[in-house]
Short mmCIF file of the N, C-alpha and C atoms (twelve columns), coordinates in Angstrom:
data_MODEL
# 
_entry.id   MODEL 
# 
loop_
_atom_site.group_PDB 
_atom_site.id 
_atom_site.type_symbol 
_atom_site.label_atom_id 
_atom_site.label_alt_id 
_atom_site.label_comp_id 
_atom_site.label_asym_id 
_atom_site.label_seq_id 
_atom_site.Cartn_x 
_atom_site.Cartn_y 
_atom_site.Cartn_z 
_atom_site.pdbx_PDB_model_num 
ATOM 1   N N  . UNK A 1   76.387  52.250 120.165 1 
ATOM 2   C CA . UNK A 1   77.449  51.569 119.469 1 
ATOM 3   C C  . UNK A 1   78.762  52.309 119.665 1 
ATOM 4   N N  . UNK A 2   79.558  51.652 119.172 1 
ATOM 5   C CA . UNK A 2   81.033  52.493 119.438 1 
ATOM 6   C C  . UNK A 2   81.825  52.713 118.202 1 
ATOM 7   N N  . UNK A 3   82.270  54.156 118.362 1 
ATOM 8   C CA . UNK A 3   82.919  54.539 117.055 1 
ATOM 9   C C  . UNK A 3   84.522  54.472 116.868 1 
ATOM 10  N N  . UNK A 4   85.597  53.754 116.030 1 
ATOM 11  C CA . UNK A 4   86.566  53.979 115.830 1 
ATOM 12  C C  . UNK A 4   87.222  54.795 115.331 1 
ATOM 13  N N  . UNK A 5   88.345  55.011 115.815 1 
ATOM 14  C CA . UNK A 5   89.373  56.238 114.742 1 
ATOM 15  C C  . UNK A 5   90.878  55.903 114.915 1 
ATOM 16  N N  . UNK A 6   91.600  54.767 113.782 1 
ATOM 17  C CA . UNK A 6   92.748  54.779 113.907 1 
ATOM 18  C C  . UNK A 6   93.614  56.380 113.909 1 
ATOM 19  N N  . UNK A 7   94.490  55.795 113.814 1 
ATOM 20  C CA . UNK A 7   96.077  57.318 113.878 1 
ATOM 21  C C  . UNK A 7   97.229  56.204 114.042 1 
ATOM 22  N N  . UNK A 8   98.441  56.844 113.050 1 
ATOM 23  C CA . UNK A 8   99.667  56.730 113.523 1 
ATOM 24  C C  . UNK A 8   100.447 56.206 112.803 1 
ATOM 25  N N  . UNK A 9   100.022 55.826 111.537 1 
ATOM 26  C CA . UNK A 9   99.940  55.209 109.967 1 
ATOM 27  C C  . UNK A 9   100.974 56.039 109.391 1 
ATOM 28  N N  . UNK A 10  102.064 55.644 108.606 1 
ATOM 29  C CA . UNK A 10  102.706 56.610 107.749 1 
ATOM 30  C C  . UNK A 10  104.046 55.834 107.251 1 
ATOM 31  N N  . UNK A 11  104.776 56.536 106.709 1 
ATOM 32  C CA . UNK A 11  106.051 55.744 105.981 1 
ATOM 33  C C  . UNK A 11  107.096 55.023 106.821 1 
ATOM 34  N N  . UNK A 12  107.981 54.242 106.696 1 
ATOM 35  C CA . UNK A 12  108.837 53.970 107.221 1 
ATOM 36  C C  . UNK A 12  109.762 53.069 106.869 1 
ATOM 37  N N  . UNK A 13  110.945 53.324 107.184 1 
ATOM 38  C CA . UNK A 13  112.033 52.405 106.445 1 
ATOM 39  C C  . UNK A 13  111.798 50.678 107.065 1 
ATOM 40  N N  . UNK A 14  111.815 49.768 105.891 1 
ATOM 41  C CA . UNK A 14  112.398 48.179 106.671 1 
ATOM 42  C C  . UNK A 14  112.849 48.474 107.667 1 
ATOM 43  N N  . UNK A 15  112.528 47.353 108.460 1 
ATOM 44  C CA . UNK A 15  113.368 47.275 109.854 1 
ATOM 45  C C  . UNK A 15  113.207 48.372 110.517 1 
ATOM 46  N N  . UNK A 16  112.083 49.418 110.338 1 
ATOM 47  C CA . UNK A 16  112.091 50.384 111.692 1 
ATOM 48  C C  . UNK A 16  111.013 49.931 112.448 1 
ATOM 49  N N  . UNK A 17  110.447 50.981 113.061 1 
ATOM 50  C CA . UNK A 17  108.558 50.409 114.323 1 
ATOM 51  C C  . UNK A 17  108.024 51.634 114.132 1 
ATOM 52  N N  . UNK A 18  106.632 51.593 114.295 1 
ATOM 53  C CA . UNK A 18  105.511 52.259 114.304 1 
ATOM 54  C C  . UNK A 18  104.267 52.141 115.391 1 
ATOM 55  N N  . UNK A 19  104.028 52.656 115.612 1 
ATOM 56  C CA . UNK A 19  102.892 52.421 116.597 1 
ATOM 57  C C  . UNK A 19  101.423 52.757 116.419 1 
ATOM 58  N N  . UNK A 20  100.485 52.041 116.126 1 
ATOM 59  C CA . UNK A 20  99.219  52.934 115.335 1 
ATOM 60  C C  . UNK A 20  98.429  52.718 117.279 1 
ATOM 61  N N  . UNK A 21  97.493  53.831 116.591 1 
ATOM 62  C CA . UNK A 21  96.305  53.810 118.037 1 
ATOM 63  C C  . UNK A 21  95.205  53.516 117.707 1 
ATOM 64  N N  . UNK A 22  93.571  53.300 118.221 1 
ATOM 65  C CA . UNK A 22  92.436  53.179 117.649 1 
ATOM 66  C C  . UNK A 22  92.074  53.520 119.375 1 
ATOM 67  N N  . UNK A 23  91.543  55.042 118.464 1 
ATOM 68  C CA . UNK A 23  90.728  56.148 119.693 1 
ATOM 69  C C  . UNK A 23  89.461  55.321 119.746 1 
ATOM 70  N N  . UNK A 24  88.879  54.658 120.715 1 
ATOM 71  C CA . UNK A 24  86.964  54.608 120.676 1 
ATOM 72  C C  . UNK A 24  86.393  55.402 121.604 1 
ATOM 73  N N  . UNK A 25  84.886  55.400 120.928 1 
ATOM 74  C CA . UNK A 25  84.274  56.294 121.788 1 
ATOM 75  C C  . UNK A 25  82.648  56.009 121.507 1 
ATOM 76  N N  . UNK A 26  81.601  56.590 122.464 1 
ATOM 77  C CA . UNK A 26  80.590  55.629 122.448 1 
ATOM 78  C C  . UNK A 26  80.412  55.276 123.459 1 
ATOM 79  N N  . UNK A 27  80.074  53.559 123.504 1 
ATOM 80  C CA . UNK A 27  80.171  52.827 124.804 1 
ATOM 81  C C  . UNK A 27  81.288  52.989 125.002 1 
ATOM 82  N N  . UNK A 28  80.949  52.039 126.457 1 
ATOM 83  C CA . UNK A 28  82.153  51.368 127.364 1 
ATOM 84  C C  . UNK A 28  83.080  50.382 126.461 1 
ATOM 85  N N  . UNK A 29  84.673  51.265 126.542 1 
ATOM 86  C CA . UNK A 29  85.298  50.132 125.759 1 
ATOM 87  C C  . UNK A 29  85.102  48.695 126.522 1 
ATOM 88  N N  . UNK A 30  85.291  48.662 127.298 1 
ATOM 89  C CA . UNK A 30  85.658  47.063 127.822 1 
ATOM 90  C C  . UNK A 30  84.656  46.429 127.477 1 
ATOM 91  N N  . UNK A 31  83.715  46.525 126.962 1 
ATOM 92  C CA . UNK A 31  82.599  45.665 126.672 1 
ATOM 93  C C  . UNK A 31  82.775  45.012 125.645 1 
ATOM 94  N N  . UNK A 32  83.737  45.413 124.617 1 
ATOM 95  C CA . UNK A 32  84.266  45.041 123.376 1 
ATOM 96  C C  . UNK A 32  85.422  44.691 123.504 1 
ATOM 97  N N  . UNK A 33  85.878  43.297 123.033 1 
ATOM 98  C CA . UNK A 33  86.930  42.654 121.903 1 
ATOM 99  C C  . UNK A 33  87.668  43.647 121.350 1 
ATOM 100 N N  . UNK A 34  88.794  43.446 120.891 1 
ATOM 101 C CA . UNK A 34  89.079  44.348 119.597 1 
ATOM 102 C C  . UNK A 34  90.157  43.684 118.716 1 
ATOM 103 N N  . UNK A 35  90.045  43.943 117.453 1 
ATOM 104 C CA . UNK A 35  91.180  43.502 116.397 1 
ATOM 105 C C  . UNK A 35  91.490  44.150 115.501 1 
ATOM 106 N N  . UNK A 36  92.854  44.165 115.205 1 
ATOM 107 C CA . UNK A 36  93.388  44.219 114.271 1 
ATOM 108 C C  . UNK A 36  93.442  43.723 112.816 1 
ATOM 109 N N  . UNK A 37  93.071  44.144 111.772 1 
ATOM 110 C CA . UNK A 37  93.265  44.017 110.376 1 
ATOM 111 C C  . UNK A 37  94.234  44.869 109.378 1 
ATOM 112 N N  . UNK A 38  94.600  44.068 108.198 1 
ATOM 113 C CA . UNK A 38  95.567  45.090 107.149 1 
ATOM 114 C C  . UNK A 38  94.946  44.720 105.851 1 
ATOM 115 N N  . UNK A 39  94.744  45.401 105.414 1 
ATOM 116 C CA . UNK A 39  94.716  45.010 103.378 1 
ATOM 117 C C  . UNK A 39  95.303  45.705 102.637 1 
ATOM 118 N N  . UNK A 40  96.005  44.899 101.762 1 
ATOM 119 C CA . UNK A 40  97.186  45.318 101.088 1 
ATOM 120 C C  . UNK A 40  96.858  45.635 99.454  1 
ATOM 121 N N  . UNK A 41  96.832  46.713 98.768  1 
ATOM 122 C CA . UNK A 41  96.484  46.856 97.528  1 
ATOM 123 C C  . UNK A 41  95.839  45.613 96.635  1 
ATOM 124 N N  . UNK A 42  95.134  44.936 96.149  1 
ATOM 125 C CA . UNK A 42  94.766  43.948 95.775  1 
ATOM 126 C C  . UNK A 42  94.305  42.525 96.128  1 
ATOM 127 N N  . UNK A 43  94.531  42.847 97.323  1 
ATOM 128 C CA . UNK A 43  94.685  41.160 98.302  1 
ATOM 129 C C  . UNK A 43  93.268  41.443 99.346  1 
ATOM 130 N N  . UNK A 44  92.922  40.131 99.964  1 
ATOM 131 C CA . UNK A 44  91.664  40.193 101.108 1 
ATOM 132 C C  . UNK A 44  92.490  40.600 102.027 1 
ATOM 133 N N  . UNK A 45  91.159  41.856 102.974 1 
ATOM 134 C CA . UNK A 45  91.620  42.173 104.241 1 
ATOM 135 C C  . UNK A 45  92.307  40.452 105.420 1 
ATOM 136 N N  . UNK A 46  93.144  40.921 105.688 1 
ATOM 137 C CA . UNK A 46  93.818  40.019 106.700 1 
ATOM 138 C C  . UNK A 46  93.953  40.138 107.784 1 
ATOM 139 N N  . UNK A 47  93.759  39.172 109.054 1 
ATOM 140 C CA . UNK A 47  93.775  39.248 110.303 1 
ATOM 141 C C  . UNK A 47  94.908  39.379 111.061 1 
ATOM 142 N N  . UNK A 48  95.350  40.482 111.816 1 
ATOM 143 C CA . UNK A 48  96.394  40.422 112.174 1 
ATOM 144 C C  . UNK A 48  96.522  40.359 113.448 1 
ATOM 145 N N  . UNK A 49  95.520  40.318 114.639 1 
ATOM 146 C CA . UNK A 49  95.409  40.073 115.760 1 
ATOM 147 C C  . UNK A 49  94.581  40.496 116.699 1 
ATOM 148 N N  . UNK A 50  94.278  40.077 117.551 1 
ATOM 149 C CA . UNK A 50  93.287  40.200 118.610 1 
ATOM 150 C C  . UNK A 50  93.372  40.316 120.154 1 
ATOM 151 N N  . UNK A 51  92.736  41.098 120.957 1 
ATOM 152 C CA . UNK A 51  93.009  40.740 122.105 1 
ATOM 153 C C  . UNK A 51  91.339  40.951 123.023 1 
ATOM 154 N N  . UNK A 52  90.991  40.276 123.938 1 
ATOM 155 C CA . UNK A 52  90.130  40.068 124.451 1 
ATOM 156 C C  . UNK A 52  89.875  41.793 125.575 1 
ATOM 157 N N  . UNK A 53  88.874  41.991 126.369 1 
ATOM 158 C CA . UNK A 53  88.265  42.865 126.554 1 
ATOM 159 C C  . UNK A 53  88.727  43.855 128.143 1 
ATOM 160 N N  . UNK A 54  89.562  42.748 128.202 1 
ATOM 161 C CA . UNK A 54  90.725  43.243 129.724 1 
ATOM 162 C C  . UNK A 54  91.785  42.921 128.960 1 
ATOM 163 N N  . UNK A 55  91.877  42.694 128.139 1 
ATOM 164 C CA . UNK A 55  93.850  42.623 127.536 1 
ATOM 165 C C  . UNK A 55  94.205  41.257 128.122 1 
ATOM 166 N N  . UNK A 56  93.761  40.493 128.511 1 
ATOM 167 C CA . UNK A 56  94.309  39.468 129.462 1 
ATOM 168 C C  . UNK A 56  94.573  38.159 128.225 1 
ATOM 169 N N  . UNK A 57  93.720  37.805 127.363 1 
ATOM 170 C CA . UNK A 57  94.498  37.385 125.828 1 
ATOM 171 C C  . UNK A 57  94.680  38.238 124.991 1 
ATOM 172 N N  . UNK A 58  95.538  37.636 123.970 1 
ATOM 173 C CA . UNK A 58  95.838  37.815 123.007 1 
ATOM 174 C C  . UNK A 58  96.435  37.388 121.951 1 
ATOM 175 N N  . UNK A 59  96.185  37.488 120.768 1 
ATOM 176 C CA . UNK A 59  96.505  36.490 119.591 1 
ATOM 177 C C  . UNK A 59  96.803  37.089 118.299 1 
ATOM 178 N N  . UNK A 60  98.033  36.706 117.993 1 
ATOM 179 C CA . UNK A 60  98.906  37.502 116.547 1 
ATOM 180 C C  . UNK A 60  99.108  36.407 115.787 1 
ATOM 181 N N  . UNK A 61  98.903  36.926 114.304 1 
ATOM 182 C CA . UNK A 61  98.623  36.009 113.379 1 
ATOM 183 C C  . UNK A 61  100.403 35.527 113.120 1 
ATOM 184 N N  . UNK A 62  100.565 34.361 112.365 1 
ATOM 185 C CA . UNK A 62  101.460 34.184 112.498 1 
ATOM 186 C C  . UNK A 62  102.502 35.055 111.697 1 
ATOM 187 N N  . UNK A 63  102.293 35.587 110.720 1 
ATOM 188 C CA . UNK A 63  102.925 36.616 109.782 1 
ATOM 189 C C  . UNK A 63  103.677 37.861 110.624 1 
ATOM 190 N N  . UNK A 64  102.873 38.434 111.597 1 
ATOM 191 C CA . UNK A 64  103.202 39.164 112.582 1 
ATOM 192 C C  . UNK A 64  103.753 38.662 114.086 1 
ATOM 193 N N  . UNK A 65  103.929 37.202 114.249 1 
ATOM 194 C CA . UNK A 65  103.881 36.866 115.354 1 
ATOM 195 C C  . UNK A 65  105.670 37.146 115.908 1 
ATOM 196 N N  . UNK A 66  106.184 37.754 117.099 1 
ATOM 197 C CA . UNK A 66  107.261 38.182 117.446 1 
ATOM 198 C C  . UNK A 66  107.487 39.416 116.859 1 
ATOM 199 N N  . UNK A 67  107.062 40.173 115.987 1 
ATOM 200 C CA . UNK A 67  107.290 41.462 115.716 1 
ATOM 201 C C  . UNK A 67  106.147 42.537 115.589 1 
ATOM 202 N N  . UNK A 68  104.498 42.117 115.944 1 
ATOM 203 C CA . UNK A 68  103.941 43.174 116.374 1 
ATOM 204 C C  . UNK A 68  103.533 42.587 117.685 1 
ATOM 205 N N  . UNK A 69  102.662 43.868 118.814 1 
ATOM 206 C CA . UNK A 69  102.460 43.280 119.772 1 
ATOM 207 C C  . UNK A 69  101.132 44.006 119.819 1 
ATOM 208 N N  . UNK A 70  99.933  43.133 120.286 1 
ATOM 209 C CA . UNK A 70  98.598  44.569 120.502 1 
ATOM 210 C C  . UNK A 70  98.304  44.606 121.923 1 
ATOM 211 N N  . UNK A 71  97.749  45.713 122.600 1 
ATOM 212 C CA . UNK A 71  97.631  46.040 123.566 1 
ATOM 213 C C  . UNK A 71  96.577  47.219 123.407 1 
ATOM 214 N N  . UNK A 72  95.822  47.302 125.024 1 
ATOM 215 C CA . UNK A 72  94.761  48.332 125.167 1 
ATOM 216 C C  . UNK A 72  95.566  48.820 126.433 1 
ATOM 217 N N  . UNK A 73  94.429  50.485 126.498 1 
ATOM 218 C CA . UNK A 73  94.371  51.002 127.608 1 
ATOM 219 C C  . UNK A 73  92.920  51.371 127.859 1 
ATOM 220 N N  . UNK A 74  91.939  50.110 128.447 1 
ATOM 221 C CA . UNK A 74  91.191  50.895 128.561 1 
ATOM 222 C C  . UNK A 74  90.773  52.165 129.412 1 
ATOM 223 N N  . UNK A 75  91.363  52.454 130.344 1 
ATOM 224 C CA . UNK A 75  91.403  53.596 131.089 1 
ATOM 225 C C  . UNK A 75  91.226  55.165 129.890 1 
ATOM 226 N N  . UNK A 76  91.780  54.940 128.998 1 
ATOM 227 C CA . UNK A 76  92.153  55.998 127.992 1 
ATOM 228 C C  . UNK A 76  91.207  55.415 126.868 1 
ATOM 229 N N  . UNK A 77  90.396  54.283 126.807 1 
ATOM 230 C CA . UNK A 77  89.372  53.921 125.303 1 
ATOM 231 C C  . UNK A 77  89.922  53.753 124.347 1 
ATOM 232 N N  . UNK A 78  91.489  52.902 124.496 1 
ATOM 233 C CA . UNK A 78  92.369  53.198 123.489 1 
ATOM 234 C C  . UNK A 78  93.061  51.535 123.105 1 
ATOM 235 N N  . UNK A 79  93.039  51.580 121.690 1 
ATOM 236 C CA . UNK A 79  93.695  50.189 121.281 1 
ATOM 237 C C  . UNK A 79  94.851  50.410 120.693 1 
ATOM 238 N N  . UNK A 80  95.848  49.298 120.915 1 
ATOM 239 C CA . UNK A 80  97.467  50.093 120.177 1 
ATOM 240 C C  . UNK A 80  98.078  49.007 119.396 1 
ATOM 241 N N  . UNK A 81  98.670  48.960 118.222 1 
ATOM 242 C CA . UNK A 81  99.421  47.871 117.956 1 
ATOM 243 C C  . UNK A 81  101.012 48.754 117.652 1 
ATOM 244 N N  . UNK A 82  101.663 47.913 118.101 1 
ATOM 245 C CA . UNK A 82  103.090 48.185 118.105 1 
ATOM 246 C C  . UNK A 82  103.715 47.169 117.265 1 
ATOM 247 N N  . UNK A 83  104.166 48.068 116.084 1 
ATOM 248 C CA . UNK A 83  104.983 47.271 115.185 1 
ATOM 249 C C  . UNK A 83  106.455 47.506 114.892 1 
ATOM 250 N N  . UNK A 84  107.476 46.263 114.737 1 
ATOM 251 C CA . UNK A 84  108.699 46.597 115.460 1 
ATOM 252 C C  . UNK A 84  108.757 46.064 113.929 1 
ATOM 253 N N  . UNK A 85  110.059 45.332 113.542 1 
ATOM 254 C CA . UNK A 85  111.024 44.965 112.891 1 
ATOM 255 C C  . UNK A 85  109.986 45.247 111.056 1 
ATOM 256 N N  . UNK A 86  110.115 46.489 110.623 1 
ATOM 257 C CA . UNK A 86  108.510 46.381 109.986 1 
ATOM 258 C C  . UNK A 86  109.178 45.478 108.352 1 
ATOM 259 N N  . UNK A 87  108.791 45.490 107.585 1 
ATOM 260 C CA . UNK A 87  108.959 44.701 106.241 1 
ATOM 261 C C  . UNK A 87  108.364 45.233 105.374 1 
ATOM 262 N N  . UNK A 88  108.467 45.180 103.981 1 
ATOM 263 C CA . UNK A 88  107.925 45.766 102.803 1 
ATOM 264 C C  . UNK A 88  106.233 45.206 103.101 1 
ATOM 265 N N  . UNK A 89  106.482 43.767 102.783 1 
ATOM 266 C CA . UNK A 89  105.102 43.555 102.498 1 
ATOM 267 C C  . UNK A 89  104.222 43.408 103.980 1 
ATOM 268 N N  . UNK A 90  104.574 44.261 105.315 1 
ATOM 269 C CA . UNK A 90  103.769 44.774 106.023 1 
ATOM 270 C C  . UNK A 90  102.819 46.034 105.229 1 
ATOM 271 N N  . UNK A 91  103.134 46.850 104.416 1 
ATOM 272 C CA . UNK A 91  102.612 47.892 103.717 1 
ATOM 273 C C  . UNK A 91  101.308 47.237 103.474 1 
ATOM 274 N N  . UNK A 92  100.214 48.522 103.747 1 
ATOM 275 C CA . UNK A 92  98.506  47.942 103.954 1 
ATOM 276 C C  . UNK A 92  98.391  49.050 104.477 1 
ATOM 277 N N  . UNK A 93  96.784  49.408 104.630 1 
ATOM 278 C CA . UNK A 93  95.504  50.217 105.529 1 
ATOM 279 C C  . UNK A 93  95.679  49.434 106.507 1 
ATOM 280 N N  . UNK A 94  95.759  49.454 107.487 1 
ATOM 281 C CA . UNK A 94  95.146  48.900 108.903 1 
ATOM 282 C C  . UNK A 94  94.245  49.403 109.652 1 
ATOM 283 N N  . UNK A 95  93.460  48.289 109.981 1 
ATOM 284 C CA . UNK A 95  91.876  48.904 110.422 1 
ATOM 285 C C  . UNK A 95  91.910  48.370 111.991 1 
ATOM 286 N N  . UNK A 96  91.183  48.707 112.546 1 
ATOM 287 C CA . UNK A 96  90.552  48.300 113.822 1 
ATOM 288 C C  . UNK A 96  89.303  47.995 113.773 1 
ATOM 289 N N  . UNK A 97  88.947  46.726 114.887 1 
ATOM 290 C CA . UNK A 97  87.449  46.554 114.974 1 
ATOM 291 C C  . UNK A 97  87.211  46.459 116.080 1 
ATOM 292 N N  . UNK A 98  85.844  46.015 116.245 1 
ATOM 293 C CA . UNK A 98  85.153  46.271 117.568 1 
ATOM 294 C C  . UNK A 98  84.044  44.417 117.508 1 
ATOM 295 N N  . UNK A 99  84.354  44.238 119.155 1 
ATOM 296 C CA . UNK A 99  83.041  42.638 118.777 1 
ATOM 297 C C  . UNK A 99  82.453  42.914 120.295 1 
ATOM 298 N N  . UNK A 100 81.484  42.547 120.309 1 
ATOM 299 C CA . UNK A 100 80.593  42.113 121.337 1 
ATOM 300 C C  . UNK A 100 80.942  40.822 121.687 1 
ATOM 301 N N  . UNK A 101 81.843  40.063 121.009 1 
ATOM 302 C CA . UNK A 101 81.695  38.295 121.398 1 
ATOM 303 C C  . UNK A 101 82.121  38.200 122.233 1 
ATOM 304 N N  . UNK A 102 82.728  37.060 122.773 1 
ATOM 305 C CA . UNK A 102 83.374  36.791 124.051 1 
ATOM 306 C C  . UNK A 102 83.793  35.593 124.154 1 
ATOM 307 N N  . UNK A 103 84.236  35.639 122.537 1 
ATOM 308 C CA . UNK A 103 84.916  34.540 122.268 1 
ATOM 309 C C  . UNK A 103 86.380  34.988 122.892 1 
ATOM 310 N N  . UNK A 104 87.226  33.715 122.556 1 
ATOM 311 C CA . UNK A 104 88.895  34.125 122.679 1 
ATOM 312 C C  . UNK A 104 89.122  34.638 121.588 1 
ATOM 313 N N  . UNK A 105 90.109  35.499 121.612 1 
ATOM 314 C CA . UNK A 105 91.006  36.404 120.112 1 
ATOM 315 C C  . UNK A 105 91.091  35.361 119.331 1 
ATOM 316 N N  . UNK A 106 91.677  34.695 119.353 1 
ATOM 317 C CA . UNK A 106 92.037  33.278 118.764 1 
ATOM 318 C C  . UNK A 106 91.003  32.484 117.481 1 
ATOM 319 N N  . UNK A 107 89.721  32.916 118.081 1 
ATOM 320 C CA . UNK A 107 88.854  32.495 117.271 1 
ATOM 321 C C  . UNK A 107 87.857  33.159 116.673 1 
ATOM 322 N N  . UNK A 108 88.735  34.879 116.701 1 
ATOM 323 C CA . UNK A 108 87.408  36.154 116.014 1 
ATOM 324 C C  . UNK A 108 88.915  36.272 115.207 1 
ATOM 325 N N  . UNK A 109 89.131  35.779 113.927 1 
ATOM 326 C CA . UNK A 109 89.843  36.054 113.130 1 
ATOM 327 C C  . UNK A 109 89.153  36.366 111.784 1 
ATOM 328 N N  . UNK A 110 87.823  36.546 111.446 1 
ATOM 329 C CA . UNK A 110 87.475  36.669 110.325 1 
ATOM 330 C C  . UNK A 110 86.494  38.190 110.806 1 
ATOM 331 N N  . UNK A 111 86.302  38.747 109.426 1 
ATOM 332 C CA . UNK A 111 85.555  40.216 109.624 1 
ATOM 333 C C  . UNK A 111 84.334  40.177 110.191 1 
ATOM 334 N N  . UNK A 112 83.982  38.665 109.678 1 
ATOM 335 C CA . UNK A 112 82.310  38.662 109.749 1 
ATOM 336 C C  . UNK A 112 82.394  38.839 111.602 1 
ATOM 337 N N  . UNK A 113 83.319  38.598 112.214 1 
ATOM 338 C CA . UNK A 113 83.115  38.336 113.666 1 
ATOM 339 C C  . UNK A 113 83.175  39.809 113.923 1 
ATOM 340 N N  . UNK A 114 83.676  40.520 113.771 1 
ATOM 341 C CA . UNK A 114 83.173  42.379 114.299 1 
ATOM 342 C C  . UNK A 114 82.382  43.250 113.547 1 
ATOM 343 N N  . UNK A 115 81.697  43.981 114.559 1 
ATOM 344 C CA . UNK A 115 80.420  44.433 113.877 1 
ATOM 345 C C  . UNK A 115 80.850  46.340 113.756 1 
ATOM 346 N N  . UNK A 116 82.131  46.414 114.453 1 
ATOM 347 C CA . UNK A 116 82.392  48.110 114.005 1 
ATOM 348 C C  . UNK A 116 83.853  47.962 113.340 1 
ATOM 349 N N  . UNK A 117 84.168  49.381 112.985 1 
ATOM 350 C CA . UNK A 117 85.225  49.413 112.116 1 
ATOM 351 C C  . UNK A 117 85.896  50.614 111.907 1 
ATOM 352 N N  . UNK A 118 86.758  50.742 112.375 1 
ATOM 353 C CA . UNK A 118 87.461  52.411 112.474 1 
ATOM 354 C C  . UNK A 118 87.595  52.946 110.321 1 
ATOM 355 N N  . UNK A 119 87.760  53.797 110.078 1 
ATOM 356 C CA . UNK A 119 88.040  54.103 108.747 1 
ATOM 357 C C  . UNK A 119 89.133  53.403 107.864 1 
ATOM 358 N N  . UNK A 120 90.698  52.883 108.584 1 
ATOM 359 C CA . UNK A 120 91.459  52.609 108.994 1 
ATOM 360 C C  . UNK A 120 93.071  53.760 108.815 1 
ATOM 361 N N  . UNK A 121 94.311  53.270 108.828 1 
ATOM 362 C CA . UNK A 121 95.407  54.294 108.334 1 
ATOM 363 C C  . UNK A 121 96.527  53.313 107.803 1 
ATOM 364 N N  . UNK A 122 96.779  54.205 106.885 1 
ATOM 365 C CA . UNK A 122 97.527  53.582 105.799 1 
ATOM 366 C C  . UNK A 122 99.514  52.953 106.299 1 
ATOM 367 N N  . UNK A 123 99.755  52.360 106.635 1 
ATOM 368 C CA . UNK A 123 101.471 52.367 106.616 1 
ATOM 369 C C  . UNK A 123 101.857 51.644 105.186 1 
ATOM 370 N N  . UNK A 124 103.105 52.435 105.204 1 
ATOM 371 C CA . UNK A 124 104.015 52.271 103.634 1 
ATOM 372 C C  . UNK A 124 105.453 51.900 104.679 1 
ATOM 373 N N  . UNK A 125 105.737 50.890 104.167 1 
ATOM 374 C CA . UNK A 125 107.670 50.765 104.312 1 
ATOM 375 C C  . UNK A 125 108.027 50.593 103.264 1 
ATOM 376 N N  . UNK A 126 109.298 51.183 102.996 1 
ATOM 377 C CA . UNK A 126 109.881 51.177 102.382 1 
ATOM 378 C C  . UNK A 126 110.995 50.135 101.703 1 
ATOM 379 N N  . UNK A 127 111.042 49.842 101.069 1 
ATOM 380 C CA . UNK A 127 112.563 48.628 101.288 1 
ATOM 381 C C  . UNK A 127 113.629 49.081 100.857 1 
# 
């Protein structure tokens, strides 16, 4: 199986960017999907995007859509989301997952669809 470990989580003013990573290790990344999730103090974890197992799709929820972007390297076993223009109520844990499916991103938007799960890391903005 394959193990996650976000990084890169931390404070930041409105309107700045952040970049989180999700180290895997284990298998072969490319064999896995991967997505993005956030949960925000009180609220259900939420889907924030996906990208298929060569990077070749990808799919951002609409809340995030034009201001984060996700991307891999698998060469490096590495998943990245890049978050630009950030907002208060971006503030959440963000997790990473892992799927065997082979579905499109598009349609692994719920938890039940990944079967691993990095710990996740926390971002705070500020307003």
């Amino acid at each position: 199986q394959v193990q996650l470990v976000e990084s890169g989580g931390g404070l930041v003013q409105a309107g700045g960017s952040l970049r989180l990573s999700c180290a895997a290790s284990g298998r072969t990344f490319s064999n896995y999907a991967m997505g993005w999730f956030r949960q925000a103090p009180g609220k259900e974890r939420e889907f924030v995007g996906g990208i298929s197992r060569f990077g070749i799709s990808t799919f951002h929820a609409d809340s995030v859509k034009g201001r984060f972007t996700i991307s891999r390297d698998n060469a490096k076993n590495t998943l990245y989301l890049q978050m630009n223009s950030l907002k208060h109520e971006d503030t959440a844990v963000y997790y990473c997952a892992a799927t065997e499916s082979r579905r499109p991103p598009a349609f692994m938007s719920s938890q039940e669809d990944y079967g691993y799960w990095g710990q996740g890391t926390q971002v705070t903005v500020s307003s």
